[in-house]
Amino acid sequence: AQSVTQLGSHVSVSEGALVLLRCNYSSSVPPYLFWYVQYPNQGLQLLLKYTSAATLVKGINGFEAEFKKSETSFHLTKPSAHMSDAAEYFCAVSGDFGNEKLTFGTGTRLTIIP
Amino acid sequence: EADIYQTPRYLVIGTGKKITLECSQTMGHDKMYWYQQDPGMELHLIHYSYGVNSTEKGDLSSESTVSRIRTEHFPLTLESARPSHTSQYLCASKGQLATGELFFGEGSRLTVL
């Protein structure tokens, strides 16, 4: 079965500092991986996705993530945090046996310190 | 911007009431999903549908039921609400590609007193 582990339920960074949100996955087949962002009282919005093309994926709002098969990781980064980045971030995986259901991690709440 | 809509956004009701959470999408997607989300917890899949007249239970057991009579409409019903049903319910849809992402509605936050 596929699964996702997000290390750190809360992450705080200063405005302008590097953002690093960690995600490790487990999948018995080559996975499709996603990062979603959720702002307060809203649904989830896709940030970026990995679908077996380039291992470095660029998304919206300056975020990017790198797929590392050897480490089973798909960490999300942004070089310089902005106040508007404060939100909840979810990593998700799909792909087991053509399974089109996404399995989500528990989320990481990102706080930006002015 | 995703064209998937959920109503009501917020609902406070008493125990024992029947409620229906509505979800509609205008993208023509065959695949639709209901997730339950509690604070600090992952999203749990409770129902999904791969097309009209197709519904399946998800990974998390739920007392709710769903129907899919029209492609664009995927309502969720609780026949008798209880405080344990208090949660946020997120509806999502997906296109044909296996690599495609889920498009989410803004959620329905249910509080059962």
PDB file of C-alpha atoms in Angstrom:
ATOM      1  CA  ALA A   1       0.000   0.000   0.000  1.00  0.00           C
ATOM      2  CA  GLN A   2       1.126   3.531  -0.657  1.00  0.00           C
ATOM      3  CA  SER A   3       1.787   5.989   2.151  1.00  0.00           C
ATOM      4  CA  VAL A   4       3.254   9.408   2.846  1.00  0.00           C
ATOM      5  CA  THR A   5       5.145  10.710   5.871  1.00  0.00           C
ATOM      6  CA  GLN A   6       5.554  14.420   6.441  1.00  0.00           C
ATOM      7  CA  LEU A   7       8.213  15.233   9.020  1.00  0.00           C
ATOM      8  CA  GLY A   8       7.275  18.178  11.177  1.00  0.00           C
ATOM      9  CA  SER A   9       3.661  19.112  11.731  1.00  0.00           C
ATOM     10  CA  HIS A  10       4.712  22.739  12.282  1.00  0.00           C
ATOM     11  CA  VAL A  11       7.525  24.660  10.617  1.00  0.00           C
ATOM     12  CA  SER A  12       8.396  28.301  11.275  1.00  0.00           C
ATOM     13  CA  VAL A  13      10.751  30.343   9.124  1.00  0.00           C
ATOM     14  CA  SER A  14      11.620  34.003   8.950  1.00  0.00           C
ATOM     15  CA  GLU A  15      10.459  36.074   6.026  1.00  0.00           C
ATOM     16  CA  GLY A  16      13.104  35.831   3.308  1.00  0.00           C
ATOM     17  CA  ALA A  17      14.558  32.578   4.636  1.00  0.00           C
ATOM     18  CA  LEU A  18      14.629  29.195   2.919  1.00  0.00           C
ATOM     19  CA  VAL A  19      11.512  27.058   3.214  1.00  0.00           C
ATOM     20  CA  LEU A  20      12.024  23.279   3.422  1.00  0.00           C
ATOM     21  CA  LEU A  21       9.082  20.949   3.988  1.00  0.00           C
ATOM     22  CA  ARG A  22       9.881  17.256   4.110  1.00  0.00           C
ATOM     23  CA  CYS A  23       7.972  14.399   2.531  1.00  0.00           C
ATOM     24  CA  ASN A  24       8.881  10.715   2.303  1.00  0.00           C
ATOM     25  CA  TYR A  25       6.736   8.242   0.440  1.00  0.00           C
ATOM     26  CA  SER A  26       6.204   4.524   0.167  1.00  0.00           C
ATOM     27  CA  SER A  27       4.889   2.940  -3.006  1.00  0.00           C
ATOM     28  CA  SER A  28       5.259  -0.480  -4.589  1.00  0.00           C
ATOM     29  CA  VAL A  29       5.312   1.021  -8.086  1.00  0.00           C
ATOM     30  CA  PRO A  30       6.812   4.215  -9.508  1.00  0.00           C
ATOM     31  CA  PRO A  31       4.731   6.887  -7.819  1.00  0.00           C
ATOM     32  CA  TYR A  32       3.054  10.051  -8.858  1.00  0.00           C
ATOM     33  CA  LEU A  33       3.699  12.680  -6.187  1.00  0.00           C
ATOM     34  CA  PHE A  34       1.904  15.909  -5.422  1.00  0.00           C
ATOM     35  CA  TRP A  35       2.181  18.897  -3.123  1.00  0.00           C
ATOM     36  CA  TYR A  36      -0.988  20.772  -2.248  1.00  0.00           C
ATOM     37  CA  VAL A  37      -1.459  23.977  -0.258  1.00  0.00           C
ATOM     38  CA  GLN A  38      -4.478  24.833   1.878  1.00  0.00           C
ATOM     39  CA  TYR A  39      -5.188  28.367   3.048  1.00  0.00           C
ATOM     40  CA  PRO A  40      -7.552  28.898   6.016  1.00  0.00           C
ATOM     41  CA  ASN A  41     -11.154  27.982   5.311  1.00  0.00           C
ATOM     42  CA  GLN A  42     -10.393  26.907   1.765  1.00  0.00           C
ATOM     43  CA  GLY A  43      -9.960  23.706  -0.184  1.00  0.00           C
ATOM     44  CA  LEU A  44      -6.640  22.325  -1.405  1.00  0.00           C
ATOM     45  CA  GLN A  45      -4.815  23.835  -4.361  1.00  0.00           C
ATOM     46  CA  LEU A  46      -2.151  22.039  -6.387  1.00  0.00           C
ATOM     47  CA  LEU A  47       1.363  23.481  -5.996  1.00  0.00           C
ATOM     48  CA  LEU A  48       3.244  20.997  -8.175  1.00  0.00           C
ATOM     49  CA  LYS A  49       3.379  17.365  -9.229  1.00  0.00           C
ATOM     50  CA  TYR A  50       5.920  14.720 -10.245  1.00  0.00           C
ATOM     51  CA  THR A  51       4.848  12.233 -12.908  1.00  0.00           C
ATOM     52  CA  SER A  52       8.120  10.496 -13.861  1.00  0.00           C
ATOM     53  CA  ALA A  53       9.448  13.203 -16.150  1.00  0.00           C
ATOM     54  CA  ALA A  54      12.039  15.648 -14.759  1.00  0.00           C
ATOM     55  CA  THR A  55      13.061  14.911 -11.174  1.00  0.00           C
ATOM     56  CA  LEU A  56      13.162  18.616 -10.295  1.00  0.00           C
ATOM     57  CA  VAL A  57       9.664  19.989 -10.522  1.00  0.00           C
ATOM     58  CA  LYS A  58       8.769  23.663 -10.453  1.00  0.00           C
ATOM     59  CA  GLY A  59       5.400  24.829  -9.257  1.00  0.00           C
ATOM     60  CA  ILE A  60       3.445  27.938  -8.551  1.00  0.00           C
ATOM     61  CA  ASN A  61       4.443  30.743  -6.183  1.00  0.00           C
ATOM     62  CA  GLY A  62       8.169  29.974  -6.520  1.00  0.00           C
ATOM     63  CA  PHE A  63       8.021  26.501  -4.971  1.00  0.00           C
ATOM     64  CA  GLU A  64       9.882  23.495  -6.300  1.00  0.00           C
ATOM     65  CA  ALA A  65      10.429  19.895  -5.266  1.00  0.00           C
ATOM     66  CA  GLU A  66      12.968  17.234  -6.138  1.00  0.00           C
ATOM     67  CA  PHE A  67      12.123  13.563  -6.545  1.00  0.00           C
ATOM     68  CA  LYS A  68      14.858  11.355  -5.079  1.00  0.00           C
ATOM     69  CA  LYS A  69      14.142   7.699  -5.651  1.00  0.00           C
ATOM     70  CA  SER A  70      17.101   6.482  -3.571  1.00  0.00           C
ATOM     71  CA  GLU A  71      15.811   8.413  -0.578  1.00  0.00           C
ATOM     72  CA  THR A  72      12.096   7.927  -1.362  1.00  0.00           C
ATOM     73  CA  SER A  73      11.723  11.652  -0.797  1.00  0.00           C
ATOM     74  CA  PHE A  74       9.932  14.559  -2.415  1.00  0.00           C
ATOM     75  CA  HIS A  75      10.828  17.589  -0.306  1.00  0.00           C
ATOM     76  CA  LEU A  76       9.292  20.988  -1.056  1.00  0.00           C
ATOM     77  CA  THR A  77      11.488  24.087  -1.088  1.00  0.00           C
ATOM     78  CA  LYS A  78      11.292  27.802  -1.721  1.00  0.00           C
ATOM     79  CA  PRO A  79      14.417  29.990  -1.634  1.00  0.00           C
ATOM     80  CA  SER A  80      12.826  32.993   0.056  1.00  0.00           C
ATOM     81  CA  ALA A  81       9.714  32.824   2.228  1.00  0.00           C
ATOM     82  CA  HIS A  82       6.967  35.399   1.887  1.00  0.00           C
ATOM     83  CA  MET A  83       4.265  36.215   4.407  1.00  0.00           C
ATOM     84  CA  SER A  84       1.651  34.943   1.946  1.00  0.00           C
ATOM     85  CA  ASP A  85       3.212  31.455   2.105  1.00  0.00           C
ATOM     86  CA  ALA A  86       1.714  30.872   5.546  1.00  0.00           C
ATOM     87  CA  ALA A  87      -0.624  27.901   5.064  1.00  0.00           C
ATOM     88  CA  GLU A  88      -0.962  24.143   5.499  1.00  0.00           C
ATOM     89  CA  TYR A  89       0.968  21.996   3.022  1.00  0.00           C
ATOM     90  CA  PHE A  90       0.081  18.417   2.123  1.00  0.00           C
ATOM     91  CA  CYS A  91       2.171  15.860   0.294  1.00  0.00           C
ATOM     92  CA  ALA A  92       0.283  13.116  -1.547  1.00  0.00           C
ATOM     93  CA  VAL A  93       1.082   9.951  -3.498  1.00  0.00           C
ATOM     94  CA  SER A  94      -0.770   7.825  -6.009  1.00  0.00           C
ATOM     95  CA  GLY A  95       0.171   5.080  -8.384  1.00  0.00           C
ATOM     96  CA  ASP A  96      -0.169   1.705  -6.688  1.00  0.00           C
ATOM     97  CA  PHE A  97      -1.422  -0.710  -9.357  1.00  0.00           C
ATOM     98  CA  GLY A  98      -3.044   2.083 -11.333  1.00  0.00           C
ATOM     99  CA  ASN A  99      -4.761   3.323  -8.208  1.00  0.00           C
ATOM    100  CA  GLU A 100      -6.158   6.743  -8.912  1.00  0.00           C
ATOM    101  CA  LYS A 101      -6.853   7.533  -5.284  1.00  0.00           C
ATOM    102  CA  LEU A 102      -4.476   9.953  -3.636  1.00  0.00           C
ATOM    103  CA  THR A 103      -3.072   9.162  -0.208  1.00  0.00           C
ATOM    104  CA  PHE A 104      -2.252  12.282   1.784  1.00  0.00           C
ATOM    105  CA  GLY A 105       0.208  12.999   4.554  1.00  0.00           C
ATOM    106  CA  THR A 106      -0.832  14.632   7.825  1.00  0.00           C
ATOM    107  CA  GLY A 107       0.196  18.072   6.633  1.00  0.00           C
ATOM    108  CA  THR A 108       2.744  20.683   7.715  1.00  0.00           C
ATOM    109  CA  ARG A 109       1.622  24.052   8.962  1.00  0.00           C
ATOM    110  CA  LEU A 110       4.035  26.737   7.769  1.00  0.00           C
ATOM    111  CA  THR A 111       4.312  29.920   9.812  1.00  0.00           C
ATOM    112  CA  ILE A 112       6.255  32.921   8.511  1.00  0.00           C
ATOM    113  CA  ILE A 113       7.911  35.136  11.094  1.00  0.00           C
ATOM    114  CA  PRO A 114       8.070  38.835  10.078  1.00  0.00           C
TER     115      PRO A 114
ATOM    116  CA  GLU B   1      -9.373  28.148 -11.060  1.00  0.00           C
ATOM    117  CA  ALA B   2     -11.217  24.917 -10.372  1.00  0.00           C
ATOM    118  CA  ASP B   3     -14.916  24.744 -11.133  1.00  0.00           C
ATOM    119  CA  ILE B   4     -16.051  22.603  -8.262  1.00  0.00           C
ATOM    120  CA  TYR B   5     -18.548  23.871  -5.741  1.00  0.00           C
ATOM    121  CA  GLN B   6     -19.650  22.734  -2.316  1.00  0.00           C
ATOM    122  CA  THR B   7     -22.661  23.832  -0.310  1.00  0.00           C
ATOM    123  CA  PRO B   8     -23.189  24.633   2.437  1.00  0.00           C
ATOM    124  CA  ARG B   9     -19.787  25.997   3.445  1.00  0.00           C
ATOM    125  CA  TYR B  10     -20.744  25.891   7.112  1.00  0.00           C
ATOM    126  CA  LEU B  11     -23.517  23.947   8.817  1.00  0.00           C
ATOM    127  CA  VAL B  12     -24.434  23.672  12.504  1.00  0.00           C
ATOM    128  CA  ILE B  13     -27.190  21.182  13.289  1.00  0.00           C
ATOM    129  CA  GLY B  14     -28.563  19.128  16.148  1.00  0.00           C
ATOM    130  CA  THR B  15     -28.089  15.433  16.746  1.00  0.00           C
ATOM    131  CA  GLY B  16     -30.375  13.145  14.781  1.00  0.00           C
ATOM    132  CA  LYS B  17     -30.937  15.481  11.841  1.00  0.00           C
ATOM    133  CA  LYS B  18     -30.534  14.342   8.267  1.00  0.00           C
ATOM    134  CA  ILE B  19     -28.080  16.384   6.224  1.00  0.00           C
ATOM    135  CA  THR B  20     -26.911  16.438   2.643  1.00  0.00           C
ATOM    136  CA  LEU B  21     -23.686  18.072   1.548  1.00  0.00           C
ATOM    137  CA  GLU B  22     -23.784  19.092  -2.079  1.00  0.00           C
ATOM    138  CA  CYS B  23     -20.891  18.905  -4.529  1.00  0.00           C
ATOM    139  CA  SER B  24     -21.007  19.913  -8.179  1.00  0.00           C
ATOM    140  CA  GLN B  25     -18.343  20.282 -10.844  1.00  0.00           C
ATOM    141  CA  THR B  26     -18.544  21.766 -14.316  1.00  0.00           C
ATOM    142  CA  MET B  27     -15.381  20.193 -15.745  1.00  0.00           C
ATOM    143  CA  GLY B  28     -17.019  17.006 -17.015  1.00  0.00           C
ATOM    144  CA  HIS B  29     -14.822  14.853 -14.771  1.00  0.00           C
ATOM    145  CA  ASP B  30     -15.841  11.239 -14.336  1.00  0.00           C
ATOM    146  CA  LYS B  31     -13.899  10.696 -11.120  1.00  0.00           C
ATOM    147  CA  MET B  32     -15.120  12.330  -7.920  1.00  0.00           C
ATOM    148  CA  TYR B  33     -14.099  11.912  -4.295  1.00  0.00           C
ATOM    149  CA  TRP B  34     -15.129  12.833  -0.748  1.00  0.00           C
ATOM    150  CA  TYR B  35     -12.435  13.340   1.868  1.00  0.00           C
ATOM    151  CA  GLN B  36     -12.900  13.939   5.585  1.00  0.00           C
ATOM    152  CA  GLN B  37     -10.440  16.288   7.256  1.00  0.00           C
ATOM    153  CA  ASP B  38      -9.931  16.837  10.990  1.00  0.00           C
ATOM    154  CA  PRO B  39      -7.493  19.437  12.400  1.00  0.00           C
ATOM    155  CA  GLY B  40      -3.912  18.203  12.389  1.00  0.00           C
ATOM    156  CA  MET B  41      -4.866  15.007  10.615  1.00  0.00           C
ATOM    157  CA  GLU B  42      -4.412  13.739   7.116  1.00  0.00           C
ATOM    158  CA  LEU B  43      -7.243  13.741   4.657  1.00  0.00           C
ATOM    159  CA  HIS B  44      -9.132  10.474   4.751  1.00  0.00           C
ATOM    160  CA  LEU B  45     -10.916   9.190   1.667  1.00  0.00           C
ATOM    161  CA  ILE B  46     -14.468   8.182   2.603  1.00  0.00           C
ATOM    162  CA  HIS B  47     -16.164   7.778  -0.801  1.00  0.00           C
ATOM    163  CA  TYR B  48     -15.303   7.866  -4.468  1.00  0.00           C
ATOM    164  CA  SER B  49     -16.964   7.433  -7.826  1.00  0.00           C
ATOM    165  CA  TYR B  50     -15.531   6.695 -11.252  1.00  0.00           C
ATOM    166  CA  GLY B  51     -18.701   7.596 -13.119  1.00  0.00           C
ATOM    167  CA  VAL B  52     -22.491   7.685 -13.128  1.00  0.00           C
ATOM    168  CA  ASN B  53     -24.058   4.941 -10.992  1.00  0.00           C
ATOM    169  CA  SER B  54     -20.622   3.986  -9.649  1.00  0.00           C
ATOM    170  CA  THR B  55     -19.830   4.564  -5.966  1.00  0.00           C
ATOM    171  CA  GLU B  56     -17.308   2.925  -3.668  1.00  0.00           C
ATOM    172  CA  LYS B  57     -16.366   3.251  -0.017  1.00  0.00           C
ATOM    173  CA  GLY B  58     -12.983   4.726   0.697  1.00  0.00           C
ATOM    174  CA  ASP B  59     -10.235   3.821   3.116  1.00  0.00           C
ATOM    175  CA  LEU B  60     -11.945   5.327   6.162  1.00  0.00           C
ATOM    176  CA  SER B  61     -15.213   3.810   7.270  1.00  0.00           C
ATOM    177  CA  SER B  62     -18.026   6.340   7.272  1.00  0.00           C
ATOM    178  CA  GLU B  63     -21.705   6.237   8.140  1.00  0.00           C
ATOM    179  CA  SER B  64     -22.416   8.631   5.293  1.00  0.00           C
ATOM    180  CA  THR B  65     -23.712   7.581   1.888  1.00  0.00           C
ATOM    181  CA  VAL B  66     -23.248   9.032  -1.578  1.00  0.00           C
ATOM    182  CA  SER B  67     -24.977   8.883  -4.935  1.00  0.00           C
ATOM    183  CA  ARG B  68     -23.897   9.644  -8.512  1.00  0.00           C
ATOM    184  CA  ILE B  69     -26.916  10.040 -10.723  1.00  0.00           C
ATOM    185  CA  ARG B  70     -25.379  12.767 -12.867  1.00  0.00           C
ATOM    186  CA  THR B  71     -21.762  13.230 -13.869  1.00  0.00           C
ATOM    187  CA  GLU B  72     -21.539  16.706 -12.384  1.00  0.00           C
ATOM    188  CA  HIS B  73     -23.215  15.984  -9.042  1.00  0.00           C
ATOM    189  CA  PHE B  74     -21.912  13.903  -6.099  1.00  0.00           C
ATOM    190  CA  PRO B  75     -23.886  14.586  -2.899  1.00  0.00           C
ATOM    191  CA  LEU B  76     -23.037  13.111   0.501  1.00  0.00           C
ATOM    192  CA  THR B  77     -25.803  12.282   2.987  1.00  0.00           C
ATOM    193  CA  LEU B  78     -25.883  11.570   6.708  1.00  0.00           C
ATOM    194  CA  GLU B  79     -29.230  10.070   7.703  1.00  0.00           C
ATOM    195  CA  SER B  80     -28.832  10.826  11.405  1.00  0.00           C
ATOM    196  CA  ALA B  81     -26.043  13.186  12.356  1.00  0.00           C
ATOM    197  CA  ARG B  82     -24.059  12.688  15.566  1.00  0.00           C
ATOM    198  CA  PRO B  83     -21.381  14.824  17.274  1.00  0.00           C
ATOM    199  CA  SER B  84     -18.755  12.332  16.046  1.00  0.00           C
ATOM    200  CA  HIS B  85     -19.587  13.456  12.493  1.00  0.00           C
ATOM    201  CA  THR B  86     -18.296  16.954  13.247  1.00  0.00           C
ATOM    202  CA  SER B  87     -15.554  17.538  10.687  1.00  0.00           C
ATOM    203  CA  GLN B  88     -14.656  19.229   7.438  1.00  0.00           C
ATOM    204  CA  TYR B  89     -15.724  17.420   4.290  1.00  0.00           C
ATOM    205  CA  LEU B  90     -13.847  18.090   1.059  1.00  0.00           C
ATOM    206  CA  CYS B  91     -15.112  17.133  -2.373  1.00  0.00           C
ATOM    207  CA  ALA B  92     -12.716  16.678  -5.298  1.00  0.00           C
ATOM    208  CA  SER B  93     -12.765  15.641  -8.926  1.00  0.00           C
ATOM    209  CA  LYS B  94     -10.188  14.351 -11.408  1.00  0.00           C
ATOM    210  CA  GLY B  95      -9.911  14.117 -15.165  1.00  0.00           C
ATOM    211  CA  GLN B  96      -9.016  11.131 -17.339  1.00  0.00           C
ATOM    212  CA  LEU B  97      -5.233  11.197 -17.007  1.00  0.00           C
ATOM    213  CA  ALA B  98      -3.782   8.929 -14.335  1.00  0.00           C
ATOM    214  CA  THR B  99      -1.226  11.650 -13.681  1.00  0.00           C
ATOM    215  CA  GLY B 100      -3.870  14.315 -13.331  1.00  0.00           C
ATOM    216  CA  GLU B 101      -4.349  16.182 -10.117  1.00  0.00           C
ATOM    217  CA  LEU B 102      -7.402  16.428  -7.918  1.00  0.00           C
ATOM    218  CA  PHE B 103      -9.393  19.641  -8.034  1.00  0.00           C
ATOM    219  CA  PHE B 104     -10.922  20.487  -4.671  1.00  0.00           C
ATOM    220  CA  GLY B 105     -13.953  22.416  -3.566  1.00  0.00           C
ATOM    221  CA  GLU B 106     -13.687  24.837  -0.660  1.00  0.00           C
ATOM    222  CA  GLY B 107     -15.104  22.335   1.802  1.00  0.00           C
ATOM    223  CA  SER B 108     -18.147  21.983   4.020  1.00  0.00           C
ATOM    224  CA  ARG B 109     -17.519  22.391   7.718  1.00  0.00           C
ATOM    225  CA  LEU B 110     -20.110  20.431   9.679  1.00  0.00           C
ATOM    226  CA  THR B 111     -20.743  20.863  13.399  1.00  0.00           C
ATOM    227  CA  VAL B 112     -23.202  18.531  15.108  1.00  0.00           C
ATOM    228  CA  LEU B 113     -24.332  19.627  18.560  1.00  0.00           C
TER     229      LEU B 113
END
